[in-house]
XYZ file of C-alpha atoms in Angstrom:
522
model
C -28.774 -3.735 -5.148
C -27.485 -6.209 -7.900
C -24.005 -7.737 -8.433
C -22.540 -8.428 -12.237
C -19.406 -10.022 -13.359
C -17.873 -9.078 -15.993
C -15.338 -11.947 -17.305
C -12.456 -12.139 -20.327
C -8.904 -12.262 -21.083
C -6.664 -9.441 -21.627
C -7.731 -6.837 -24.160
C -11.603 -8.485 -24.514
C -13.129 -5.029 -23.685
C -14.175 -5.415 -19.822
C -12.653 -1.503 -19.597
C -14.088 -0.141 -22.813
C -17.580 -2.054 -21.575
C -17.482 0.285 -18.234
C -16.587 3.314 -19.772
C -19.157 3.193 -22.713
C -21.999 2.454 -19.769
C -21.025 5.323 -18.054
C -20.650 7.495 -21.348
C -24.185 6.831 -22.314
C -25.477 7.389 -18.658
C -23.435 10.775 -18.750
C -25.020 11.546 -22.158
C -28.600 11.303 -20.983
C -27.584 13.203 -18.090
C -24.450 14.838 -17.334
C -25.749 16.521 -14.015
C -28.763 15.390 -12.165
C -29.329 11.710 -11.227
C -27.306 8.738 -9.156
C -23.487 8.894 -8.980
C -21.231 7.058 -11.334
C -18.489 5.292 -9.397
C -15.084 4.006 -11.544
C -13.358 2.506 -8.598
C -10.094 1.444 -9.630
C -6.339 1.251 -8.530
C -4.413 4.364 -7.611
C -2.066 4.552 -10.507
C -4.987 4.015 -13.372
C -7.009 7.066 -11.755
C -5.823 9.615 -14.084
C -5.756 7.989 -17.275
C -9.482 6.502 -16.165
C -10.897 10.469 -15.764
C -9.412 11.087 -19.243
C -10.302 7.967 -20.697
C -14.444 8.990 -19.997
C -13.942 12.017 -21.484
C -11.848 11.458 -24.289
C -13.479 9.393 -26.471
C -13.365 9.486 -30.820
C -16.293 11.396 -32.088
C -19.057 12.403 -29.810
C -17.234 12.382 -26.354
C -18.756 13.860 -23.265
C -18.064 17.595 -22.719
C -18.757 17.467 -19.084
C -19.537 15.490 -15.996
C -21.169 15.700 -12.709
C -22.268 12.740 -11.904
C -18.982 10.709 -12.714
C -15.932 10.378 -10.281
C -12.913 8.219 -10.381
C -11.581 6.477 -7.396
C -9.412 4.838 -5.931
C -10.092 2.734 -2.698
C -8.007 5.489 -0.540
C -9.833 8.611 -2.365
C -13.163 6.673 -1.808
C -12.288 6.416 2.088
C -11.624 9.951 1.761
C -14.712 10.829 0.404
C -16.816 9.224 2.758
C -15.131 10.853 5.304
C -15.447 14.427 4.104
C -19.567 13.348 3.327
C -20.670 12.574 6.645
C -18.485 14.935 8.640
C -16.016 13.123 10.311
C -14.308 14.189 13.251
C -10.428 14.952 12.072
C -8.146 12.669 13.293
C -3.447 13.585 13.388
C -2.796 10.921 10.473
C 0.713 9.199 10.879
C 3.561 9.327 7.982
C 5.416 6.304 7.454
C 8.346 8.018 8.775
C 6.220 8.849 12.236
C 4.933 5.512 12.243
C 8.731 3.888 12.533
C 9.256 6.464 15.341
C 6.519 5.258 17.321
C 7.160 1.690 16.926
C 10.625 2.317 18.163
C 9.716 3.599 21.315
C 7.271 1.308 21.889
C 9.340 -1.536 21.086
C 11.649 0.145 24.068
C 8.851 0.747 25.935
C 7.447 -2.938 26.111
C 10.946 -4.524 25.907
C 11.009 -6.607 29.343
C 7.463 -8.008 28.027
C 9.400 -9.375 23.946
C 11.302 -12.308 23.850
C 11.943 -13.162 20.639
C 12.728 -9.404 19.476
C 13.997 -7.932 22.977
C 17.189 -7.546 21.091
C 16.268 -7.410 17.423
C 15.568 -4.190 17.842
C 18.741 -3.141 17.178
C 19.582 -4.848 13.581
C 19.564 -2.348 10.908
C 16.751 -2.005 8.907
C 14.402 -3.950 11.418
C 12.159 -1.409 12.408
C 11.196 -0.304 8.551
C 10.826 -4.586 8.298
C 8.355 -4.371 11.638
C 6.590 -1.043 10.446
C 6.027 -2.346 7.414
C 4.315 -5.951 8.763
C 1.532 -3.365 11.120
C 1.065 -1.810 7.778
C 0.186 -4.997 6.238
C -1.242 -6.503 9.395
C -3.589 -2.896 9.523
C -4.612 -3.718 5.649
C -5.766 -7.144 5.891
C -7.990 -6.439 9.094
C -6.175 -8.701 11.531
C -6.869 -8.144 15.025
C -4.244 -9.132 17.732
C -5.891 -11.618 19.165
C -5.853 -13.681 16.351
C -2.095 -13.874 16.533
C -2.308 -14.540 20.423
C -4.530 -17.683 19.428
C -1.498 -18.572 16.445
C 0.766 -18.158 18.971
C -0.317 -20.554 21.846
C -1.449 -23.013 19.528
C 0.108 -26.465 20.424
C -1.323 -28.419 17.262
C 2.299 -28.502 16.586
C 1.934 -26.311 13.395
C 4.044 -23.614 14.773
C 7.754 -24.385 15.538
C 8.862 -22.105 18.957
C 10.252 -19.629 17.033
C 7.541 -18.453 15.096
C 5.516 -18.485 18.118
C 7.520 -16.263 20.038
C 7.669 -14.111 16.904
C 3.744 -14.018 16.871
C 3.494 -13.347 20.433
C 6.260 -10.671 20.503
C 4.107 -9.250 17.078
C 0.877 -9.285 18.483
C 1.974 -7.263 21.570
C 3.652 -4.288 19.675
C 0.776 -4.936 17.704
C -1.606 -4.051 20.549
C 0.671 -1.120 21.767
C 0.583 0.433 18.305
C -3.527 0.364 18.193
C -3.549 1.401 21.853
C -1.580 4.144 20.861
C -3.287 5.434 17.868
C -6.378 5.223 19.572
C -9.743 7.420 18.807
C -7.481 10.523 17.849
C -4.801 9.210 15.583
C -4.742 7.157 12.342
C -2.230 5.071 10.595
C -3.019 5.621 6.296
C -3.518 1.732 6.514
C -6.695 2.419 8.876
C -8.607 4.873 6.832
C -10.952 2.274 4.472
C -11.470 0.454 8.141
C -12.559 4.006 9.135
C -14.707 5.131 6.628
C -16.218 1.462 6.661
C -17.712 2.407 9.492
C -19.287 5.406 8.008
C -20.495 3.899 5.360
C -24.042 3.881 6.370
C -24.616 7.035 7.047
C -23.499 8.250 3.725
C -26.831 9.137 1.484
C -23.939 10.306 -1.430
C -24.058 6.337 -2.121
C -27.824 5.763 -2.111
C -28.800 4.568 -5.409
C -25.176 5.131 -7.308
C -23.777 2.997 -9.891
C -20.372 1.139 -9.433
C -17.797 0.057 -11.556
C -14.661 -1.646 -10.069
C -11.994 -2.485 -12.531
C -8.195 -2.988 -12.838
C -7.955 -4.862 -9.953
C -5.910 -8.151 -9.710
C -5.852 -8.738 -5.670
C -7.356 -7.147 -2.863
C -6.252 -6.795 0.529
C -9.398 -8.015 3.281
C -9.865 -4.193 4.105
C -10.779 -3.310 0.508
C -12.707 -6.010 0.460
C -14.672 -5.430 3.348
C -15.302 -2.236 2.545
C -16.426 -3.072 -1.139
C -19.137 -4.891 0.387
C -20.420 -2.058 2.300
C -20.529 0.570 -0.423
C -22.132 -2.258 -2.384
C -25.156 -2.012 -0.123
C -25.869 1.242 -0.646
C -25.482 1.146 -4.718
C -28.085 0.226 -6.844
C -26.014 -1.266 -9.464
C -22.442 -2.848 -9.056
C -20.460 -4.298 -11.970
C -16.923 -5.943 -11.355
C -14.554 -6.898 -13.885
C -11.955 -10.299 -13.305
C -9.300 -10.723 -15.800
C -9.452 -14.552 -16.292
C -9.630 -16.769 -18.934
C -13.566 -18.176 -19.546
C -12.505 -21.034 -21.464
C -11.501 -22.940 -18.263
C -14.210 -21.764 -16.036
C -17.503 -23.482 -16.259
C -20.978 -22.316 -14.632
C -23.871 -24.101 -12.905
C -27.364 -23.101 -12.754
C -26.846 -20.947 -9.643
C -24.199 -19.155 -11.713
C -21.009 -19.716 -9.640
C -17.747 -20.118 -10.987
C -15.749 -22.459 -10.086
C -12.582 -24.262 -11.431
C -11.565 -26.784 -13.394
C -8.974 -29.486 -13.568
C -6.499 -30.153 -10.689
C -4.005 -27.478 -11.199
C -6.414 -24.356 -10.889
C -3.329 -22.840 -8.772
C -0.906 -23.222 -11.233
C -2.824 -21.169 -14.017
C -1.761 -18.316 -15.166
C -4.788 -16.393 -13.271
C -4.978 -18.425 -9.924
C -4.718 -15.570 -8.037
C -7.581 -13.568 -9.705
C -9.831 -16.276 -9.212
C -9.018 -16.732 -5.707
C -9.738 -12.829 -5.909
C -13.148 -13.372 -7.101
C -14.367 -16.274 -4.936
C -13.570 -13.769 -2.070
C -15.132 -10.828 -3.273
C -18.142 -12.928 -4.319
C -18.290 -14.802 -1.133
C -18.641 -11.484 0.816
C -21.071 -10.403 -1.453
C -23.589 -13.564 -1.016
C -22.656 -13.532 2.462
C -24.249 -9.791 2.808
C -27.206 -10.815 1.017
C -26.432 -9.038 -1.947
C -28.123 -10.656 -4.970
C -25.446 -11.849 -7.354
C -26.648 -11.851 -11.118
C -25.551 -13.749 -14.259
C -21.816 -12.754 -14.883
C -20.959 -11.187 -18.346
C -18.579 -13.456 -20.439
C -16.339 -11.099 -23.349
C -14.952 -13.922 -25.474
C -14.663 -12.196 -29.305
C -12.569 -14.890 -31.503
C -10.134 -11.473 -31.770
C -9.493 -9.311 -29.127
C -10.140 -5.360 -29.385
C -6.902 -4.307 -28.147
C -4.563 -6.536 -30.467
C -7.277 -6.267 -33.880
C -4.227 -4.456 -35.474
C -1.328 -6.435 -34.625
C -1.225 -10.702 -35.483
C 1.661 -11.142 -33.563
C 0.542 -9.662 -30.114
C -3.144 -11.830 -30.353
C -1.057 -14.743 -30.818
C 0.774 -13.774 -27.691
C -2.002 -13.215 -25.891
C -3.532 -16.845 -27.004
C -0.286 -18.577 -26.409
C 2.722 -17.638 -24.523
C 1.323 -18.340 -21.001
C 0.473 -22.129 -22.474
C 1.368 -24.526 -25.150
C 4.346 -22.222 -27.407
C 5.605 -23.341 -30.527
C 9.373 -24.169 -29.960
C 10.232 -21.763 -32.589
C 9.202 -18.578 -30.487
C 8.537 -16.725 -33.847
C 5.366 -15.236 -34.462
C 3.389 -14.797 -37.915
C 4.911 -11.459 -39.285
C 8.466 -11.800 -37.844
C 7.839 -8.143 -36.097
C 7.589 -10.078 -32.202
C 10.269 -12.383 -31.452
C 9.999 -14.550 -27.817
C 13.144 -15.690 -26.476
C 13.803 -18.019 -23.237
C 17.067 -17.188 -21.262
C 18.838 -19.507 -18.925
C 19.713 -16.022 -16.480
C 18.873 -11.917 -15.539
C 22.404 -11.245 -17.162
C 21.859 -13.026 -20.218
C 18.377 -11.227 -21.026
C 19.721 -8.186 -20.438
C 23.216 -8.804 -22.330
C 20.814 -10.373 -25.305
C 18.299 -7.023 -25.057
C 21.437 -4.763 -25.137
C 22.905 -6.170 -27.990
C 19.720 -6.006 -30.002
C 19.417 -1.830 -29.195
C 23.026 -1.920 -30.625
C 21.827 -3.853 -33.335
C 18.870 -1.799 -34.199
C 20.367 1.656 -34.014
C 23.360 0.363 -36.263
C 21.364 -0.575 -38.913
C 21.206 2.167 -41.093
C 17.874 1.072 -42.616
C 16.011 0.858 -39.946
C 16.463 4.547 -39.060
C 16.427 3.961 -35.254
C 18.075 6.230 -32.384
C 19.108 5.502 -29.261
C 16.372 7.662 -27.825
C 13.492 5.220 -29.864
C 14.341 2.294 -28.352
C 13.246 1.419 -24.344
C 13.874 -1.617 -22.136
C 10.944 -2.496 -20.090
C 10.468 -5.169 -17.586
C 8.077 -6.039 -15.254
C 10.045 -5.709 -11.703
C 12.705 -2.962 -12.588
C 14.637 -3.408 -9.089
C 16.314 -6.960 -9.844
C 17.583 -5.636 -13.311
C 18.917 -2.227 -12.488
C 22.539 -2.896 -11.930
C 22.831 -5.608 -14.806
C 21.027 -2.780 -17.195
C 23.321 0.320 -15.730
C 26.311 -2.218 -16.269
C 25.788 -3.366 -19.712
C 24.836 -0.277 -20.958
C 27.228 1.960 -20.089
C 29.465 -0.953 -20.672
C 28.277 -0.236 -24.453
C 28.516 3.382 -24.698
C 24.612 3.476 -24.777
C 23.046 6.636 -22.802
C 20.342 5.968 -20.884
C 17.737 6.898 -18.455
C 16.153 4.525 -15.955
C 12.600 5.782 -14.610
C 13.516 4.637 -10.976
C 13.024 6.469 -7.381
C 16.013 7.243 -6.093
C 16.347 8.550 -2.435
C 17.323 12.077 -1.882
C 18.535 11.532 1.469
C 22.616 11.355 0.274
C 21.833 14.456 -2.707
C 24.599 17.017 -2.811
C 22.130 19.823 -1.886
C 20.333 17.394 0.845
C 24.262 17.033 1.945
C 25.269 20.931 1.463
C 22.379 21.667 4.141
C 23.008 18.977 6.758
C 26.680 20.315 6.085
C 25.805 23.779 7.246
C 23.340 23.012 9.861
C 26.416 21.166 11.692
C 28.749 24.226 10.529
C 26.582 26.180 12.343
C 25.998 24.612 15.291
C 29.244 23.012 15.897
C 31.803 26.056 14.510
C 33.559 24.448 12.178
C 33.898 21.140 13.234
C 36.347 18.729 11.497
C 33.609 16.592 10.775
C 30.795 19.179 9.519
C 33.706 20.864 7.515
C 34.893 17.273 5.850
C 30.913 16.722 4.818
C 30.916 20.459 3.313
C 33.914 19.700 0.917
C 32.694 15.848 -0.415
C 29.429 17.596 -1.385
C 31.237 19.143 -4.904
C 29.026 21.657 -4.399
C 31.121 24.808 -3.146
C 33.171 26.766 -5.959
C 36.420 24.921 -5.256
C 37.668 21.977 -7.427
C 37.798 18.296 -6.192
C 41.347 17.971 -5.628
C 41.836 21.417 -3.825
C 38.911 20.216 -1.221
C 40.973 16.864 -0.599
C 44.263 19.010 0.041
C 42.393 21.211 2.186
C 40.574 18.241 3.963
C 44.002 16.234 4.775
C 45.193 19.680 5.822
C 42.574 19.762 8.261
C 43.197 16.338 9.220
C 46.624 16.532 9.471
C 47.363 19.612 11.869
C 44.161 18.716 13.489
C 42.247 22.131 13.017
C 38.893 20.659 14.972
C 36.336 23.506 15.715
C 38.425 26.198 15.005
C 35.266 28.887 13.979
C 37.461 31.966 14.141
C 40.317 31.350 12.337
C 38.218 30.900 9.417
C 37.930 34.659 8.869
C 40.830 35.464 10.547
C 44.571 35.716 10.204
C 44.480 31.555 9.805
C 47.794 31.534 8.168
C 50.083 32.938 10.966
C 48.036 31.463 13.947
C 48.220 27.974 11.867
C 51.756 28.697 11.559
C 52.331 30.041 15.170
C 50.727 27.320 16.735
C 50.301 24.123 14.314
C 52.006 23.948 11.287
C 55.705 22.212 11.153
C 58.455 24.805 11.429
C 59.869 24.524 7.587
C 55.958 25.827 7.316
C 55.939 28.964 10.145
C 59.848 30.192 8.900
C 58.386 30.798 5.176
C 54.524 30.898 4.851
C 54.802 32.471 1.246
C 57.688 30.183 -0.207
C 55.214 26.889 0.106
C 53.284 26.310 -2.638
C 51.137 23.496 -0.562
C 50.452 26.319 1.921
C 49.343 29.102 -0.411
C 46.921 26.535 -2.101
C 45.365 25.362 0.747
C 44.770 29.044 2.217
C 43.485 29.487 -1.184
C 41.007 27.315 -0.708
C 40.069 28.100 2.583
C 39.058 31.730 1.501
C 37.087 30.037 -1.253
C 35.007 28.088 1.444
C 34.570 30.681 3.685
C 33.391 32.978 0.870
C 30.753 30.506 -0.145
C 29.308 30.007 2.968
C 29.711 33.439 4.684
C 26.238 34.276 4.823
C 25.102 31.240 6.782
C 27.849 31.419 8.876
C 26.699 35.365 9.989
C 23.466 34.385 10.289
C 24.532 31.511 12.929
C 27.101 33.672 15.157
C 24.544 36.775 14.945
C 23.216 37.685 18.617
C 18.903 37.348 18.742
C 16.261 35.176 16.829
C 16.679 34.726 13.438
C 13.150 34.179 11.171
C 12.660 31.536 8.712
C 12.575 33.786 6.071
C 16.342 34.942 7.263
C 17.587 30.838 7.133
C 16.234 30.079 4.112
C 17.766 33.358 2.709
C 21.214 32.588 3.792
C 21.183 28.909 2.416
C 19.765 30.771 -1.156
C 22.865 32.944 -0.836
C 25.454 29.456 0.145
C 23.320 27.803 -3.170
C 23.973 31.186 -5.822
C 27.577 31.678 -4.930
C-alpha cells in the first residue's frame, strides 16, 4: 500500500503519465490480474475510457481490468460488490419536499427561520446547504457546539441560524434513517463498506483531474487507498515554488502561498496527504514533471508563453511571439463582451481570412454572469448564435399545452385553464385570434362554461351574455364570427382530450397519453 505524487503545471503530462501506466499494464494483460482504477471527476469519465483506448499506433483493443470512475460510480460500485441492502434514494426535488414539512413540522422549536420559511426560493437555498452539509461530513452536533459558543466569534444571528440549521439538520438524518438515502450520503455509505470489498484488494489507483475535494471524497479516498496496492495522485501546481525536505513533504514558500494562482490545490493536497499519513499509509517520493516545454503547447509558442506567464509577471504589451494570441485587460463584463463581439464581426468581414459565423465561438469560464450581455450584443449585431446553456423546461410550450389540458380537464373549461391553453402558441389558431378570443372570454365572463364549447355557443352567448347590438344580429358582426371562429378551432384541437376527460369509467395510461398525441398532431 504505497502513496505517489505526481506534481507539474498545466499540460506537463501528469494525464498522459497515468494513461501510458495503465496502457502498458493492459498490454501485458488485458484480463487477468489486479484492477486498474482511473478515478476522476464526473464530466472527464467519458473522454478518460476513450482516451485508454484510443491511443496513435499500437492502442489497446480491449480491457478487463481497467474502469473509469468517478467518486459517485465508485460508491456505486462498492455497493453493488458487497451486496448492499437497497435503500428509496431521494431526488433533489423530494429532498425540498421533505425539508418543507419538516421545517413545518419543527416550527415552534426555529427561531431564526420560524418565518423564513416562506421567502421564495428559501427552501432550494436550505436544501441545498444539507446537501453541502451531507458532502463535507458534518455532523449536527458540531453546529450545536458553533452555536452556543460564547468566545464571542459568533454574532446572535448566526447563532440562531446554526441552531435553527442544526435542528432541521437532525430532522432530515432522523428522517432518512437506515432505509432512505440522500445522493450526498452514498460515498459516506459505501465508506462503510469499504472493507469488505475483496474487488479492491491489491488494485492499482489513479486519481486525476481533481482540483478540490469535498471531506466525504476525501475520507473515502483514504479507505479505498487501504485496500490498493498502488495509489498515484496527480496535483496541478507549480514545482518551482514548492520545495521538499528529507521526509518528502511539501510545503510552501514565501508569505503569500494563498494568493498563488494554485492555493487551493495545495491546500487540496496537504489534506489528502494528511489523511493519508494519518491512516498509516506509507507516502513515497512525489513525481516532479517539469520539461523546459510543455507536451500539450509543443506546437503552439504563443499558448507556452501563456502558460509561463499570464497568471504572473505579463509584459504590458499583452502580445505574444507570433501575433496569433492576443491578451487584453477590460475595465467591465460589458466591455469584454462588446470588445469579443466586435472582433467575430471583424473576423468574418474580412474576406481573407475566410471565416463564418459558425467558425468562430465565445467561451468563458462561468457562462451564467455573461449570458444576457452576450444574447444582447449579439443579436444587437445581427450575429446568430447558440449558447450551450440549461434552460428549464418547466415554462416550455408543450410543458404549458399539458398543464393547460390537465386543468381543462379537470376544471371544464375554466377561464383560467382556457387563458393558459391560448398563450401556449401551440393550438392551430394565430396569435391575435387567441387574444380576441381570450378578452372575449374575459369580457362576457364565460368562466367554466364546458358545454357550450361544443354546443350552440353562439345563441346561448347571445341569449344570455352578449350585449344586445350582439344577440339582434349574430351574423352581421364581424368581431363575433371571428371569435366563434376561433372557438371551433380550439375545440377541434383539443377534442380528443376533452372526450377522454367527460367519458364515464377508468381511463388507462395508454388512453391519456393517446389523447395528448392526438391535441400535439392536430
Amino acid at each position: 500500500m504505497s502513496v505517489r505524487f505526481i506534481l507539474g503545471r498545466a499540460g506537463s503530462g501528469k494525464t498522459h503519465h497515468c494513461l501510458t501506466s495503465i496502457r502498458s499494464q493492459l498490454a501485458s494483460d488485458p484480463v487477468d490480474g489486479p484492477p486498474l482504477i482511473l478515478l476522476v471527476p464526473e464530466q472527464a469519465s467519458f473522454q478518460a475510457e476513450r482516451a485508454i483506448i484510443e491511443v496513435d499506433g499500437d492502442g489497446v483493443p480491449a480491457s478487463h481490468r481497467a474502469e473509469v470512475l468517478s467518486f459517485q460510480r465508485l460508491a456505486f460500485r462498492v455497493l453493488d460488490f458487497v451486496g448492499a441492502p437497497p435503500r428509496t434514494a431521494l431526488t433533489e426535488a423530494a429532498r425540498a419536499m421533505v425539508l418543507r414539512h419538516l421545517i413545518a413540522r419543527e416550527a415552534t422549536n426555529l427561531q431564526y427561520y420560524r418565518r423564513v420559511d416562506r421567502a421564495g426560493g428559501w427552501i432550494d437555498r436550505i436544501s441545498s446547504t444539507i446537501a453541502e452539509l451531507i458532502q463535507e461530513a458534518v455532523d449536527p452536533d458540531a453546529l450545536g457546539e458553533v452555536s452556543a459558543d460564547d468566545s464571542g466569534e459568533c454574532d446572535p444571528a448566526t447563532k440562531l441560524k446554526l441552531s435553527d440549521l442544526r435542528i432541521i439538520y437532525r430532522a432530515y438524518l432522523d428522517y432518512l434513517g437506515e432505509d432512505r438515502v440522500d445522493p450526498s450520503q452514498y460515498l459516506g455509505v459505501a465508506r462503510s463498506c469499504v472493507s469488505g470489498c475483496d474487488w479492491l484488494d491489491g488494485a492499482h489507483l489513479w486519481v486525476d483531474g481533481f482540483a478540490s475535494m469535498s471531506e466525504q471524497e476525501v475520507l473515502t479516498l483514504v479507505e479505498v487507498a487501504k485496500k490498493c496496492g498502488e495509489v498515484e495522485i496527480t496535483v496541478l501546481v507549480d514545482p518551482g515554488v514548492l520545495e521538499f525536505d528529507s521526509g518528502q513533504r511539501l510545503d510552501s514558500v514565501g508569505g503569500a502561498a494563498s494568493r498563488r494562482l494554485f492555493s487551493k490545490i495545495e491546500e487540496t493536497y496537504r489534506s489528502v496527504r494528511g489523511r493519508l499519513v494519518g491512516a498509516g499509509l506509507s507516502i513515497g517520493g512525489p513525481l516532479v514533471l517539469s520539461p523546459p516545454v510543455m507536451p500539450r503547447f509543443r506546437n503552439s509558442v504563443e499558448l507556452a508563453a501563456i502558460e509561463r506567464g499570464v497568471f504572473g509577471r505579463w509584459d504590458s504589451t499583452h502580445e505574444v511571439a507570433g501575433g496569433r494570441v492576443e491578451v487584453v485587460e477590460l475595465p467591465s463584463r460589458r466591455v469584454e463582451v462588446d470588445y469579443a463581439v466586435s472582433k467575430v464581426c471583424e473576423w468574418v468581414s474580412d474576406e481573407k481570412a475566410g471565416l463564418r459565423y459558425r467558425d468562430v465561438a465565445i467561451i468563458v469560464r462561468d457562462l451564467e454572469p455573461y449570458h444576457d450581455l452576450l444574447s444582447d450584443a449579439l443579436k444587437t449585431s445581427g450575429i446568430p448564435f447558440f449558447i450551450d446553456r440549461r434552460r428549464p423546461l418547466s415554462h416550455h410550450p408543450l410543458v404549458e399545452l399539458v398543464r393547460a389540458l390537465v386543468l381543462v380537464g379537470s376544471r371544464g373549461f375554466s377561464l383560467e385553464s382556457v387563458r393558459m391553453l391560448l398563450k401556449t402558441d401551440v393550438l392551430p389558431v394565430g396569435r391575435v385570434a387567441a387574444v380576441a378570443l381570450e378578452n372575449y372570454l374575459i369580457a362576457y365572463g364565460l368562466d367554466g362554461v364546458g358545454a357550450w364549447w361544443g354546443g350552440d355557443w353562439e345563441k346561448r352567448v347571445a341569449d344570455t351574455r352578449a350585449p344586445r347590438d350582439e344577440a339582434a344580429d349574430q351574423s352581421a358582426c364581424p368581431r363575433l364570427i371571428a371569435v366563434n371562429e376561433t372557438r371551433r378551432a380550439v375545440y377541434a384541437a383539443v377534442e380528443p382530450w376533452v372526450s377522454v376527460c367527460m367519458g364515464e369509467g377508468s381511463r388507462s395510461g395508454g388512453e391519456w397519453a393517446e389523447a395528448i398525441r392526438a391535441v400535439l398532431l392536430h
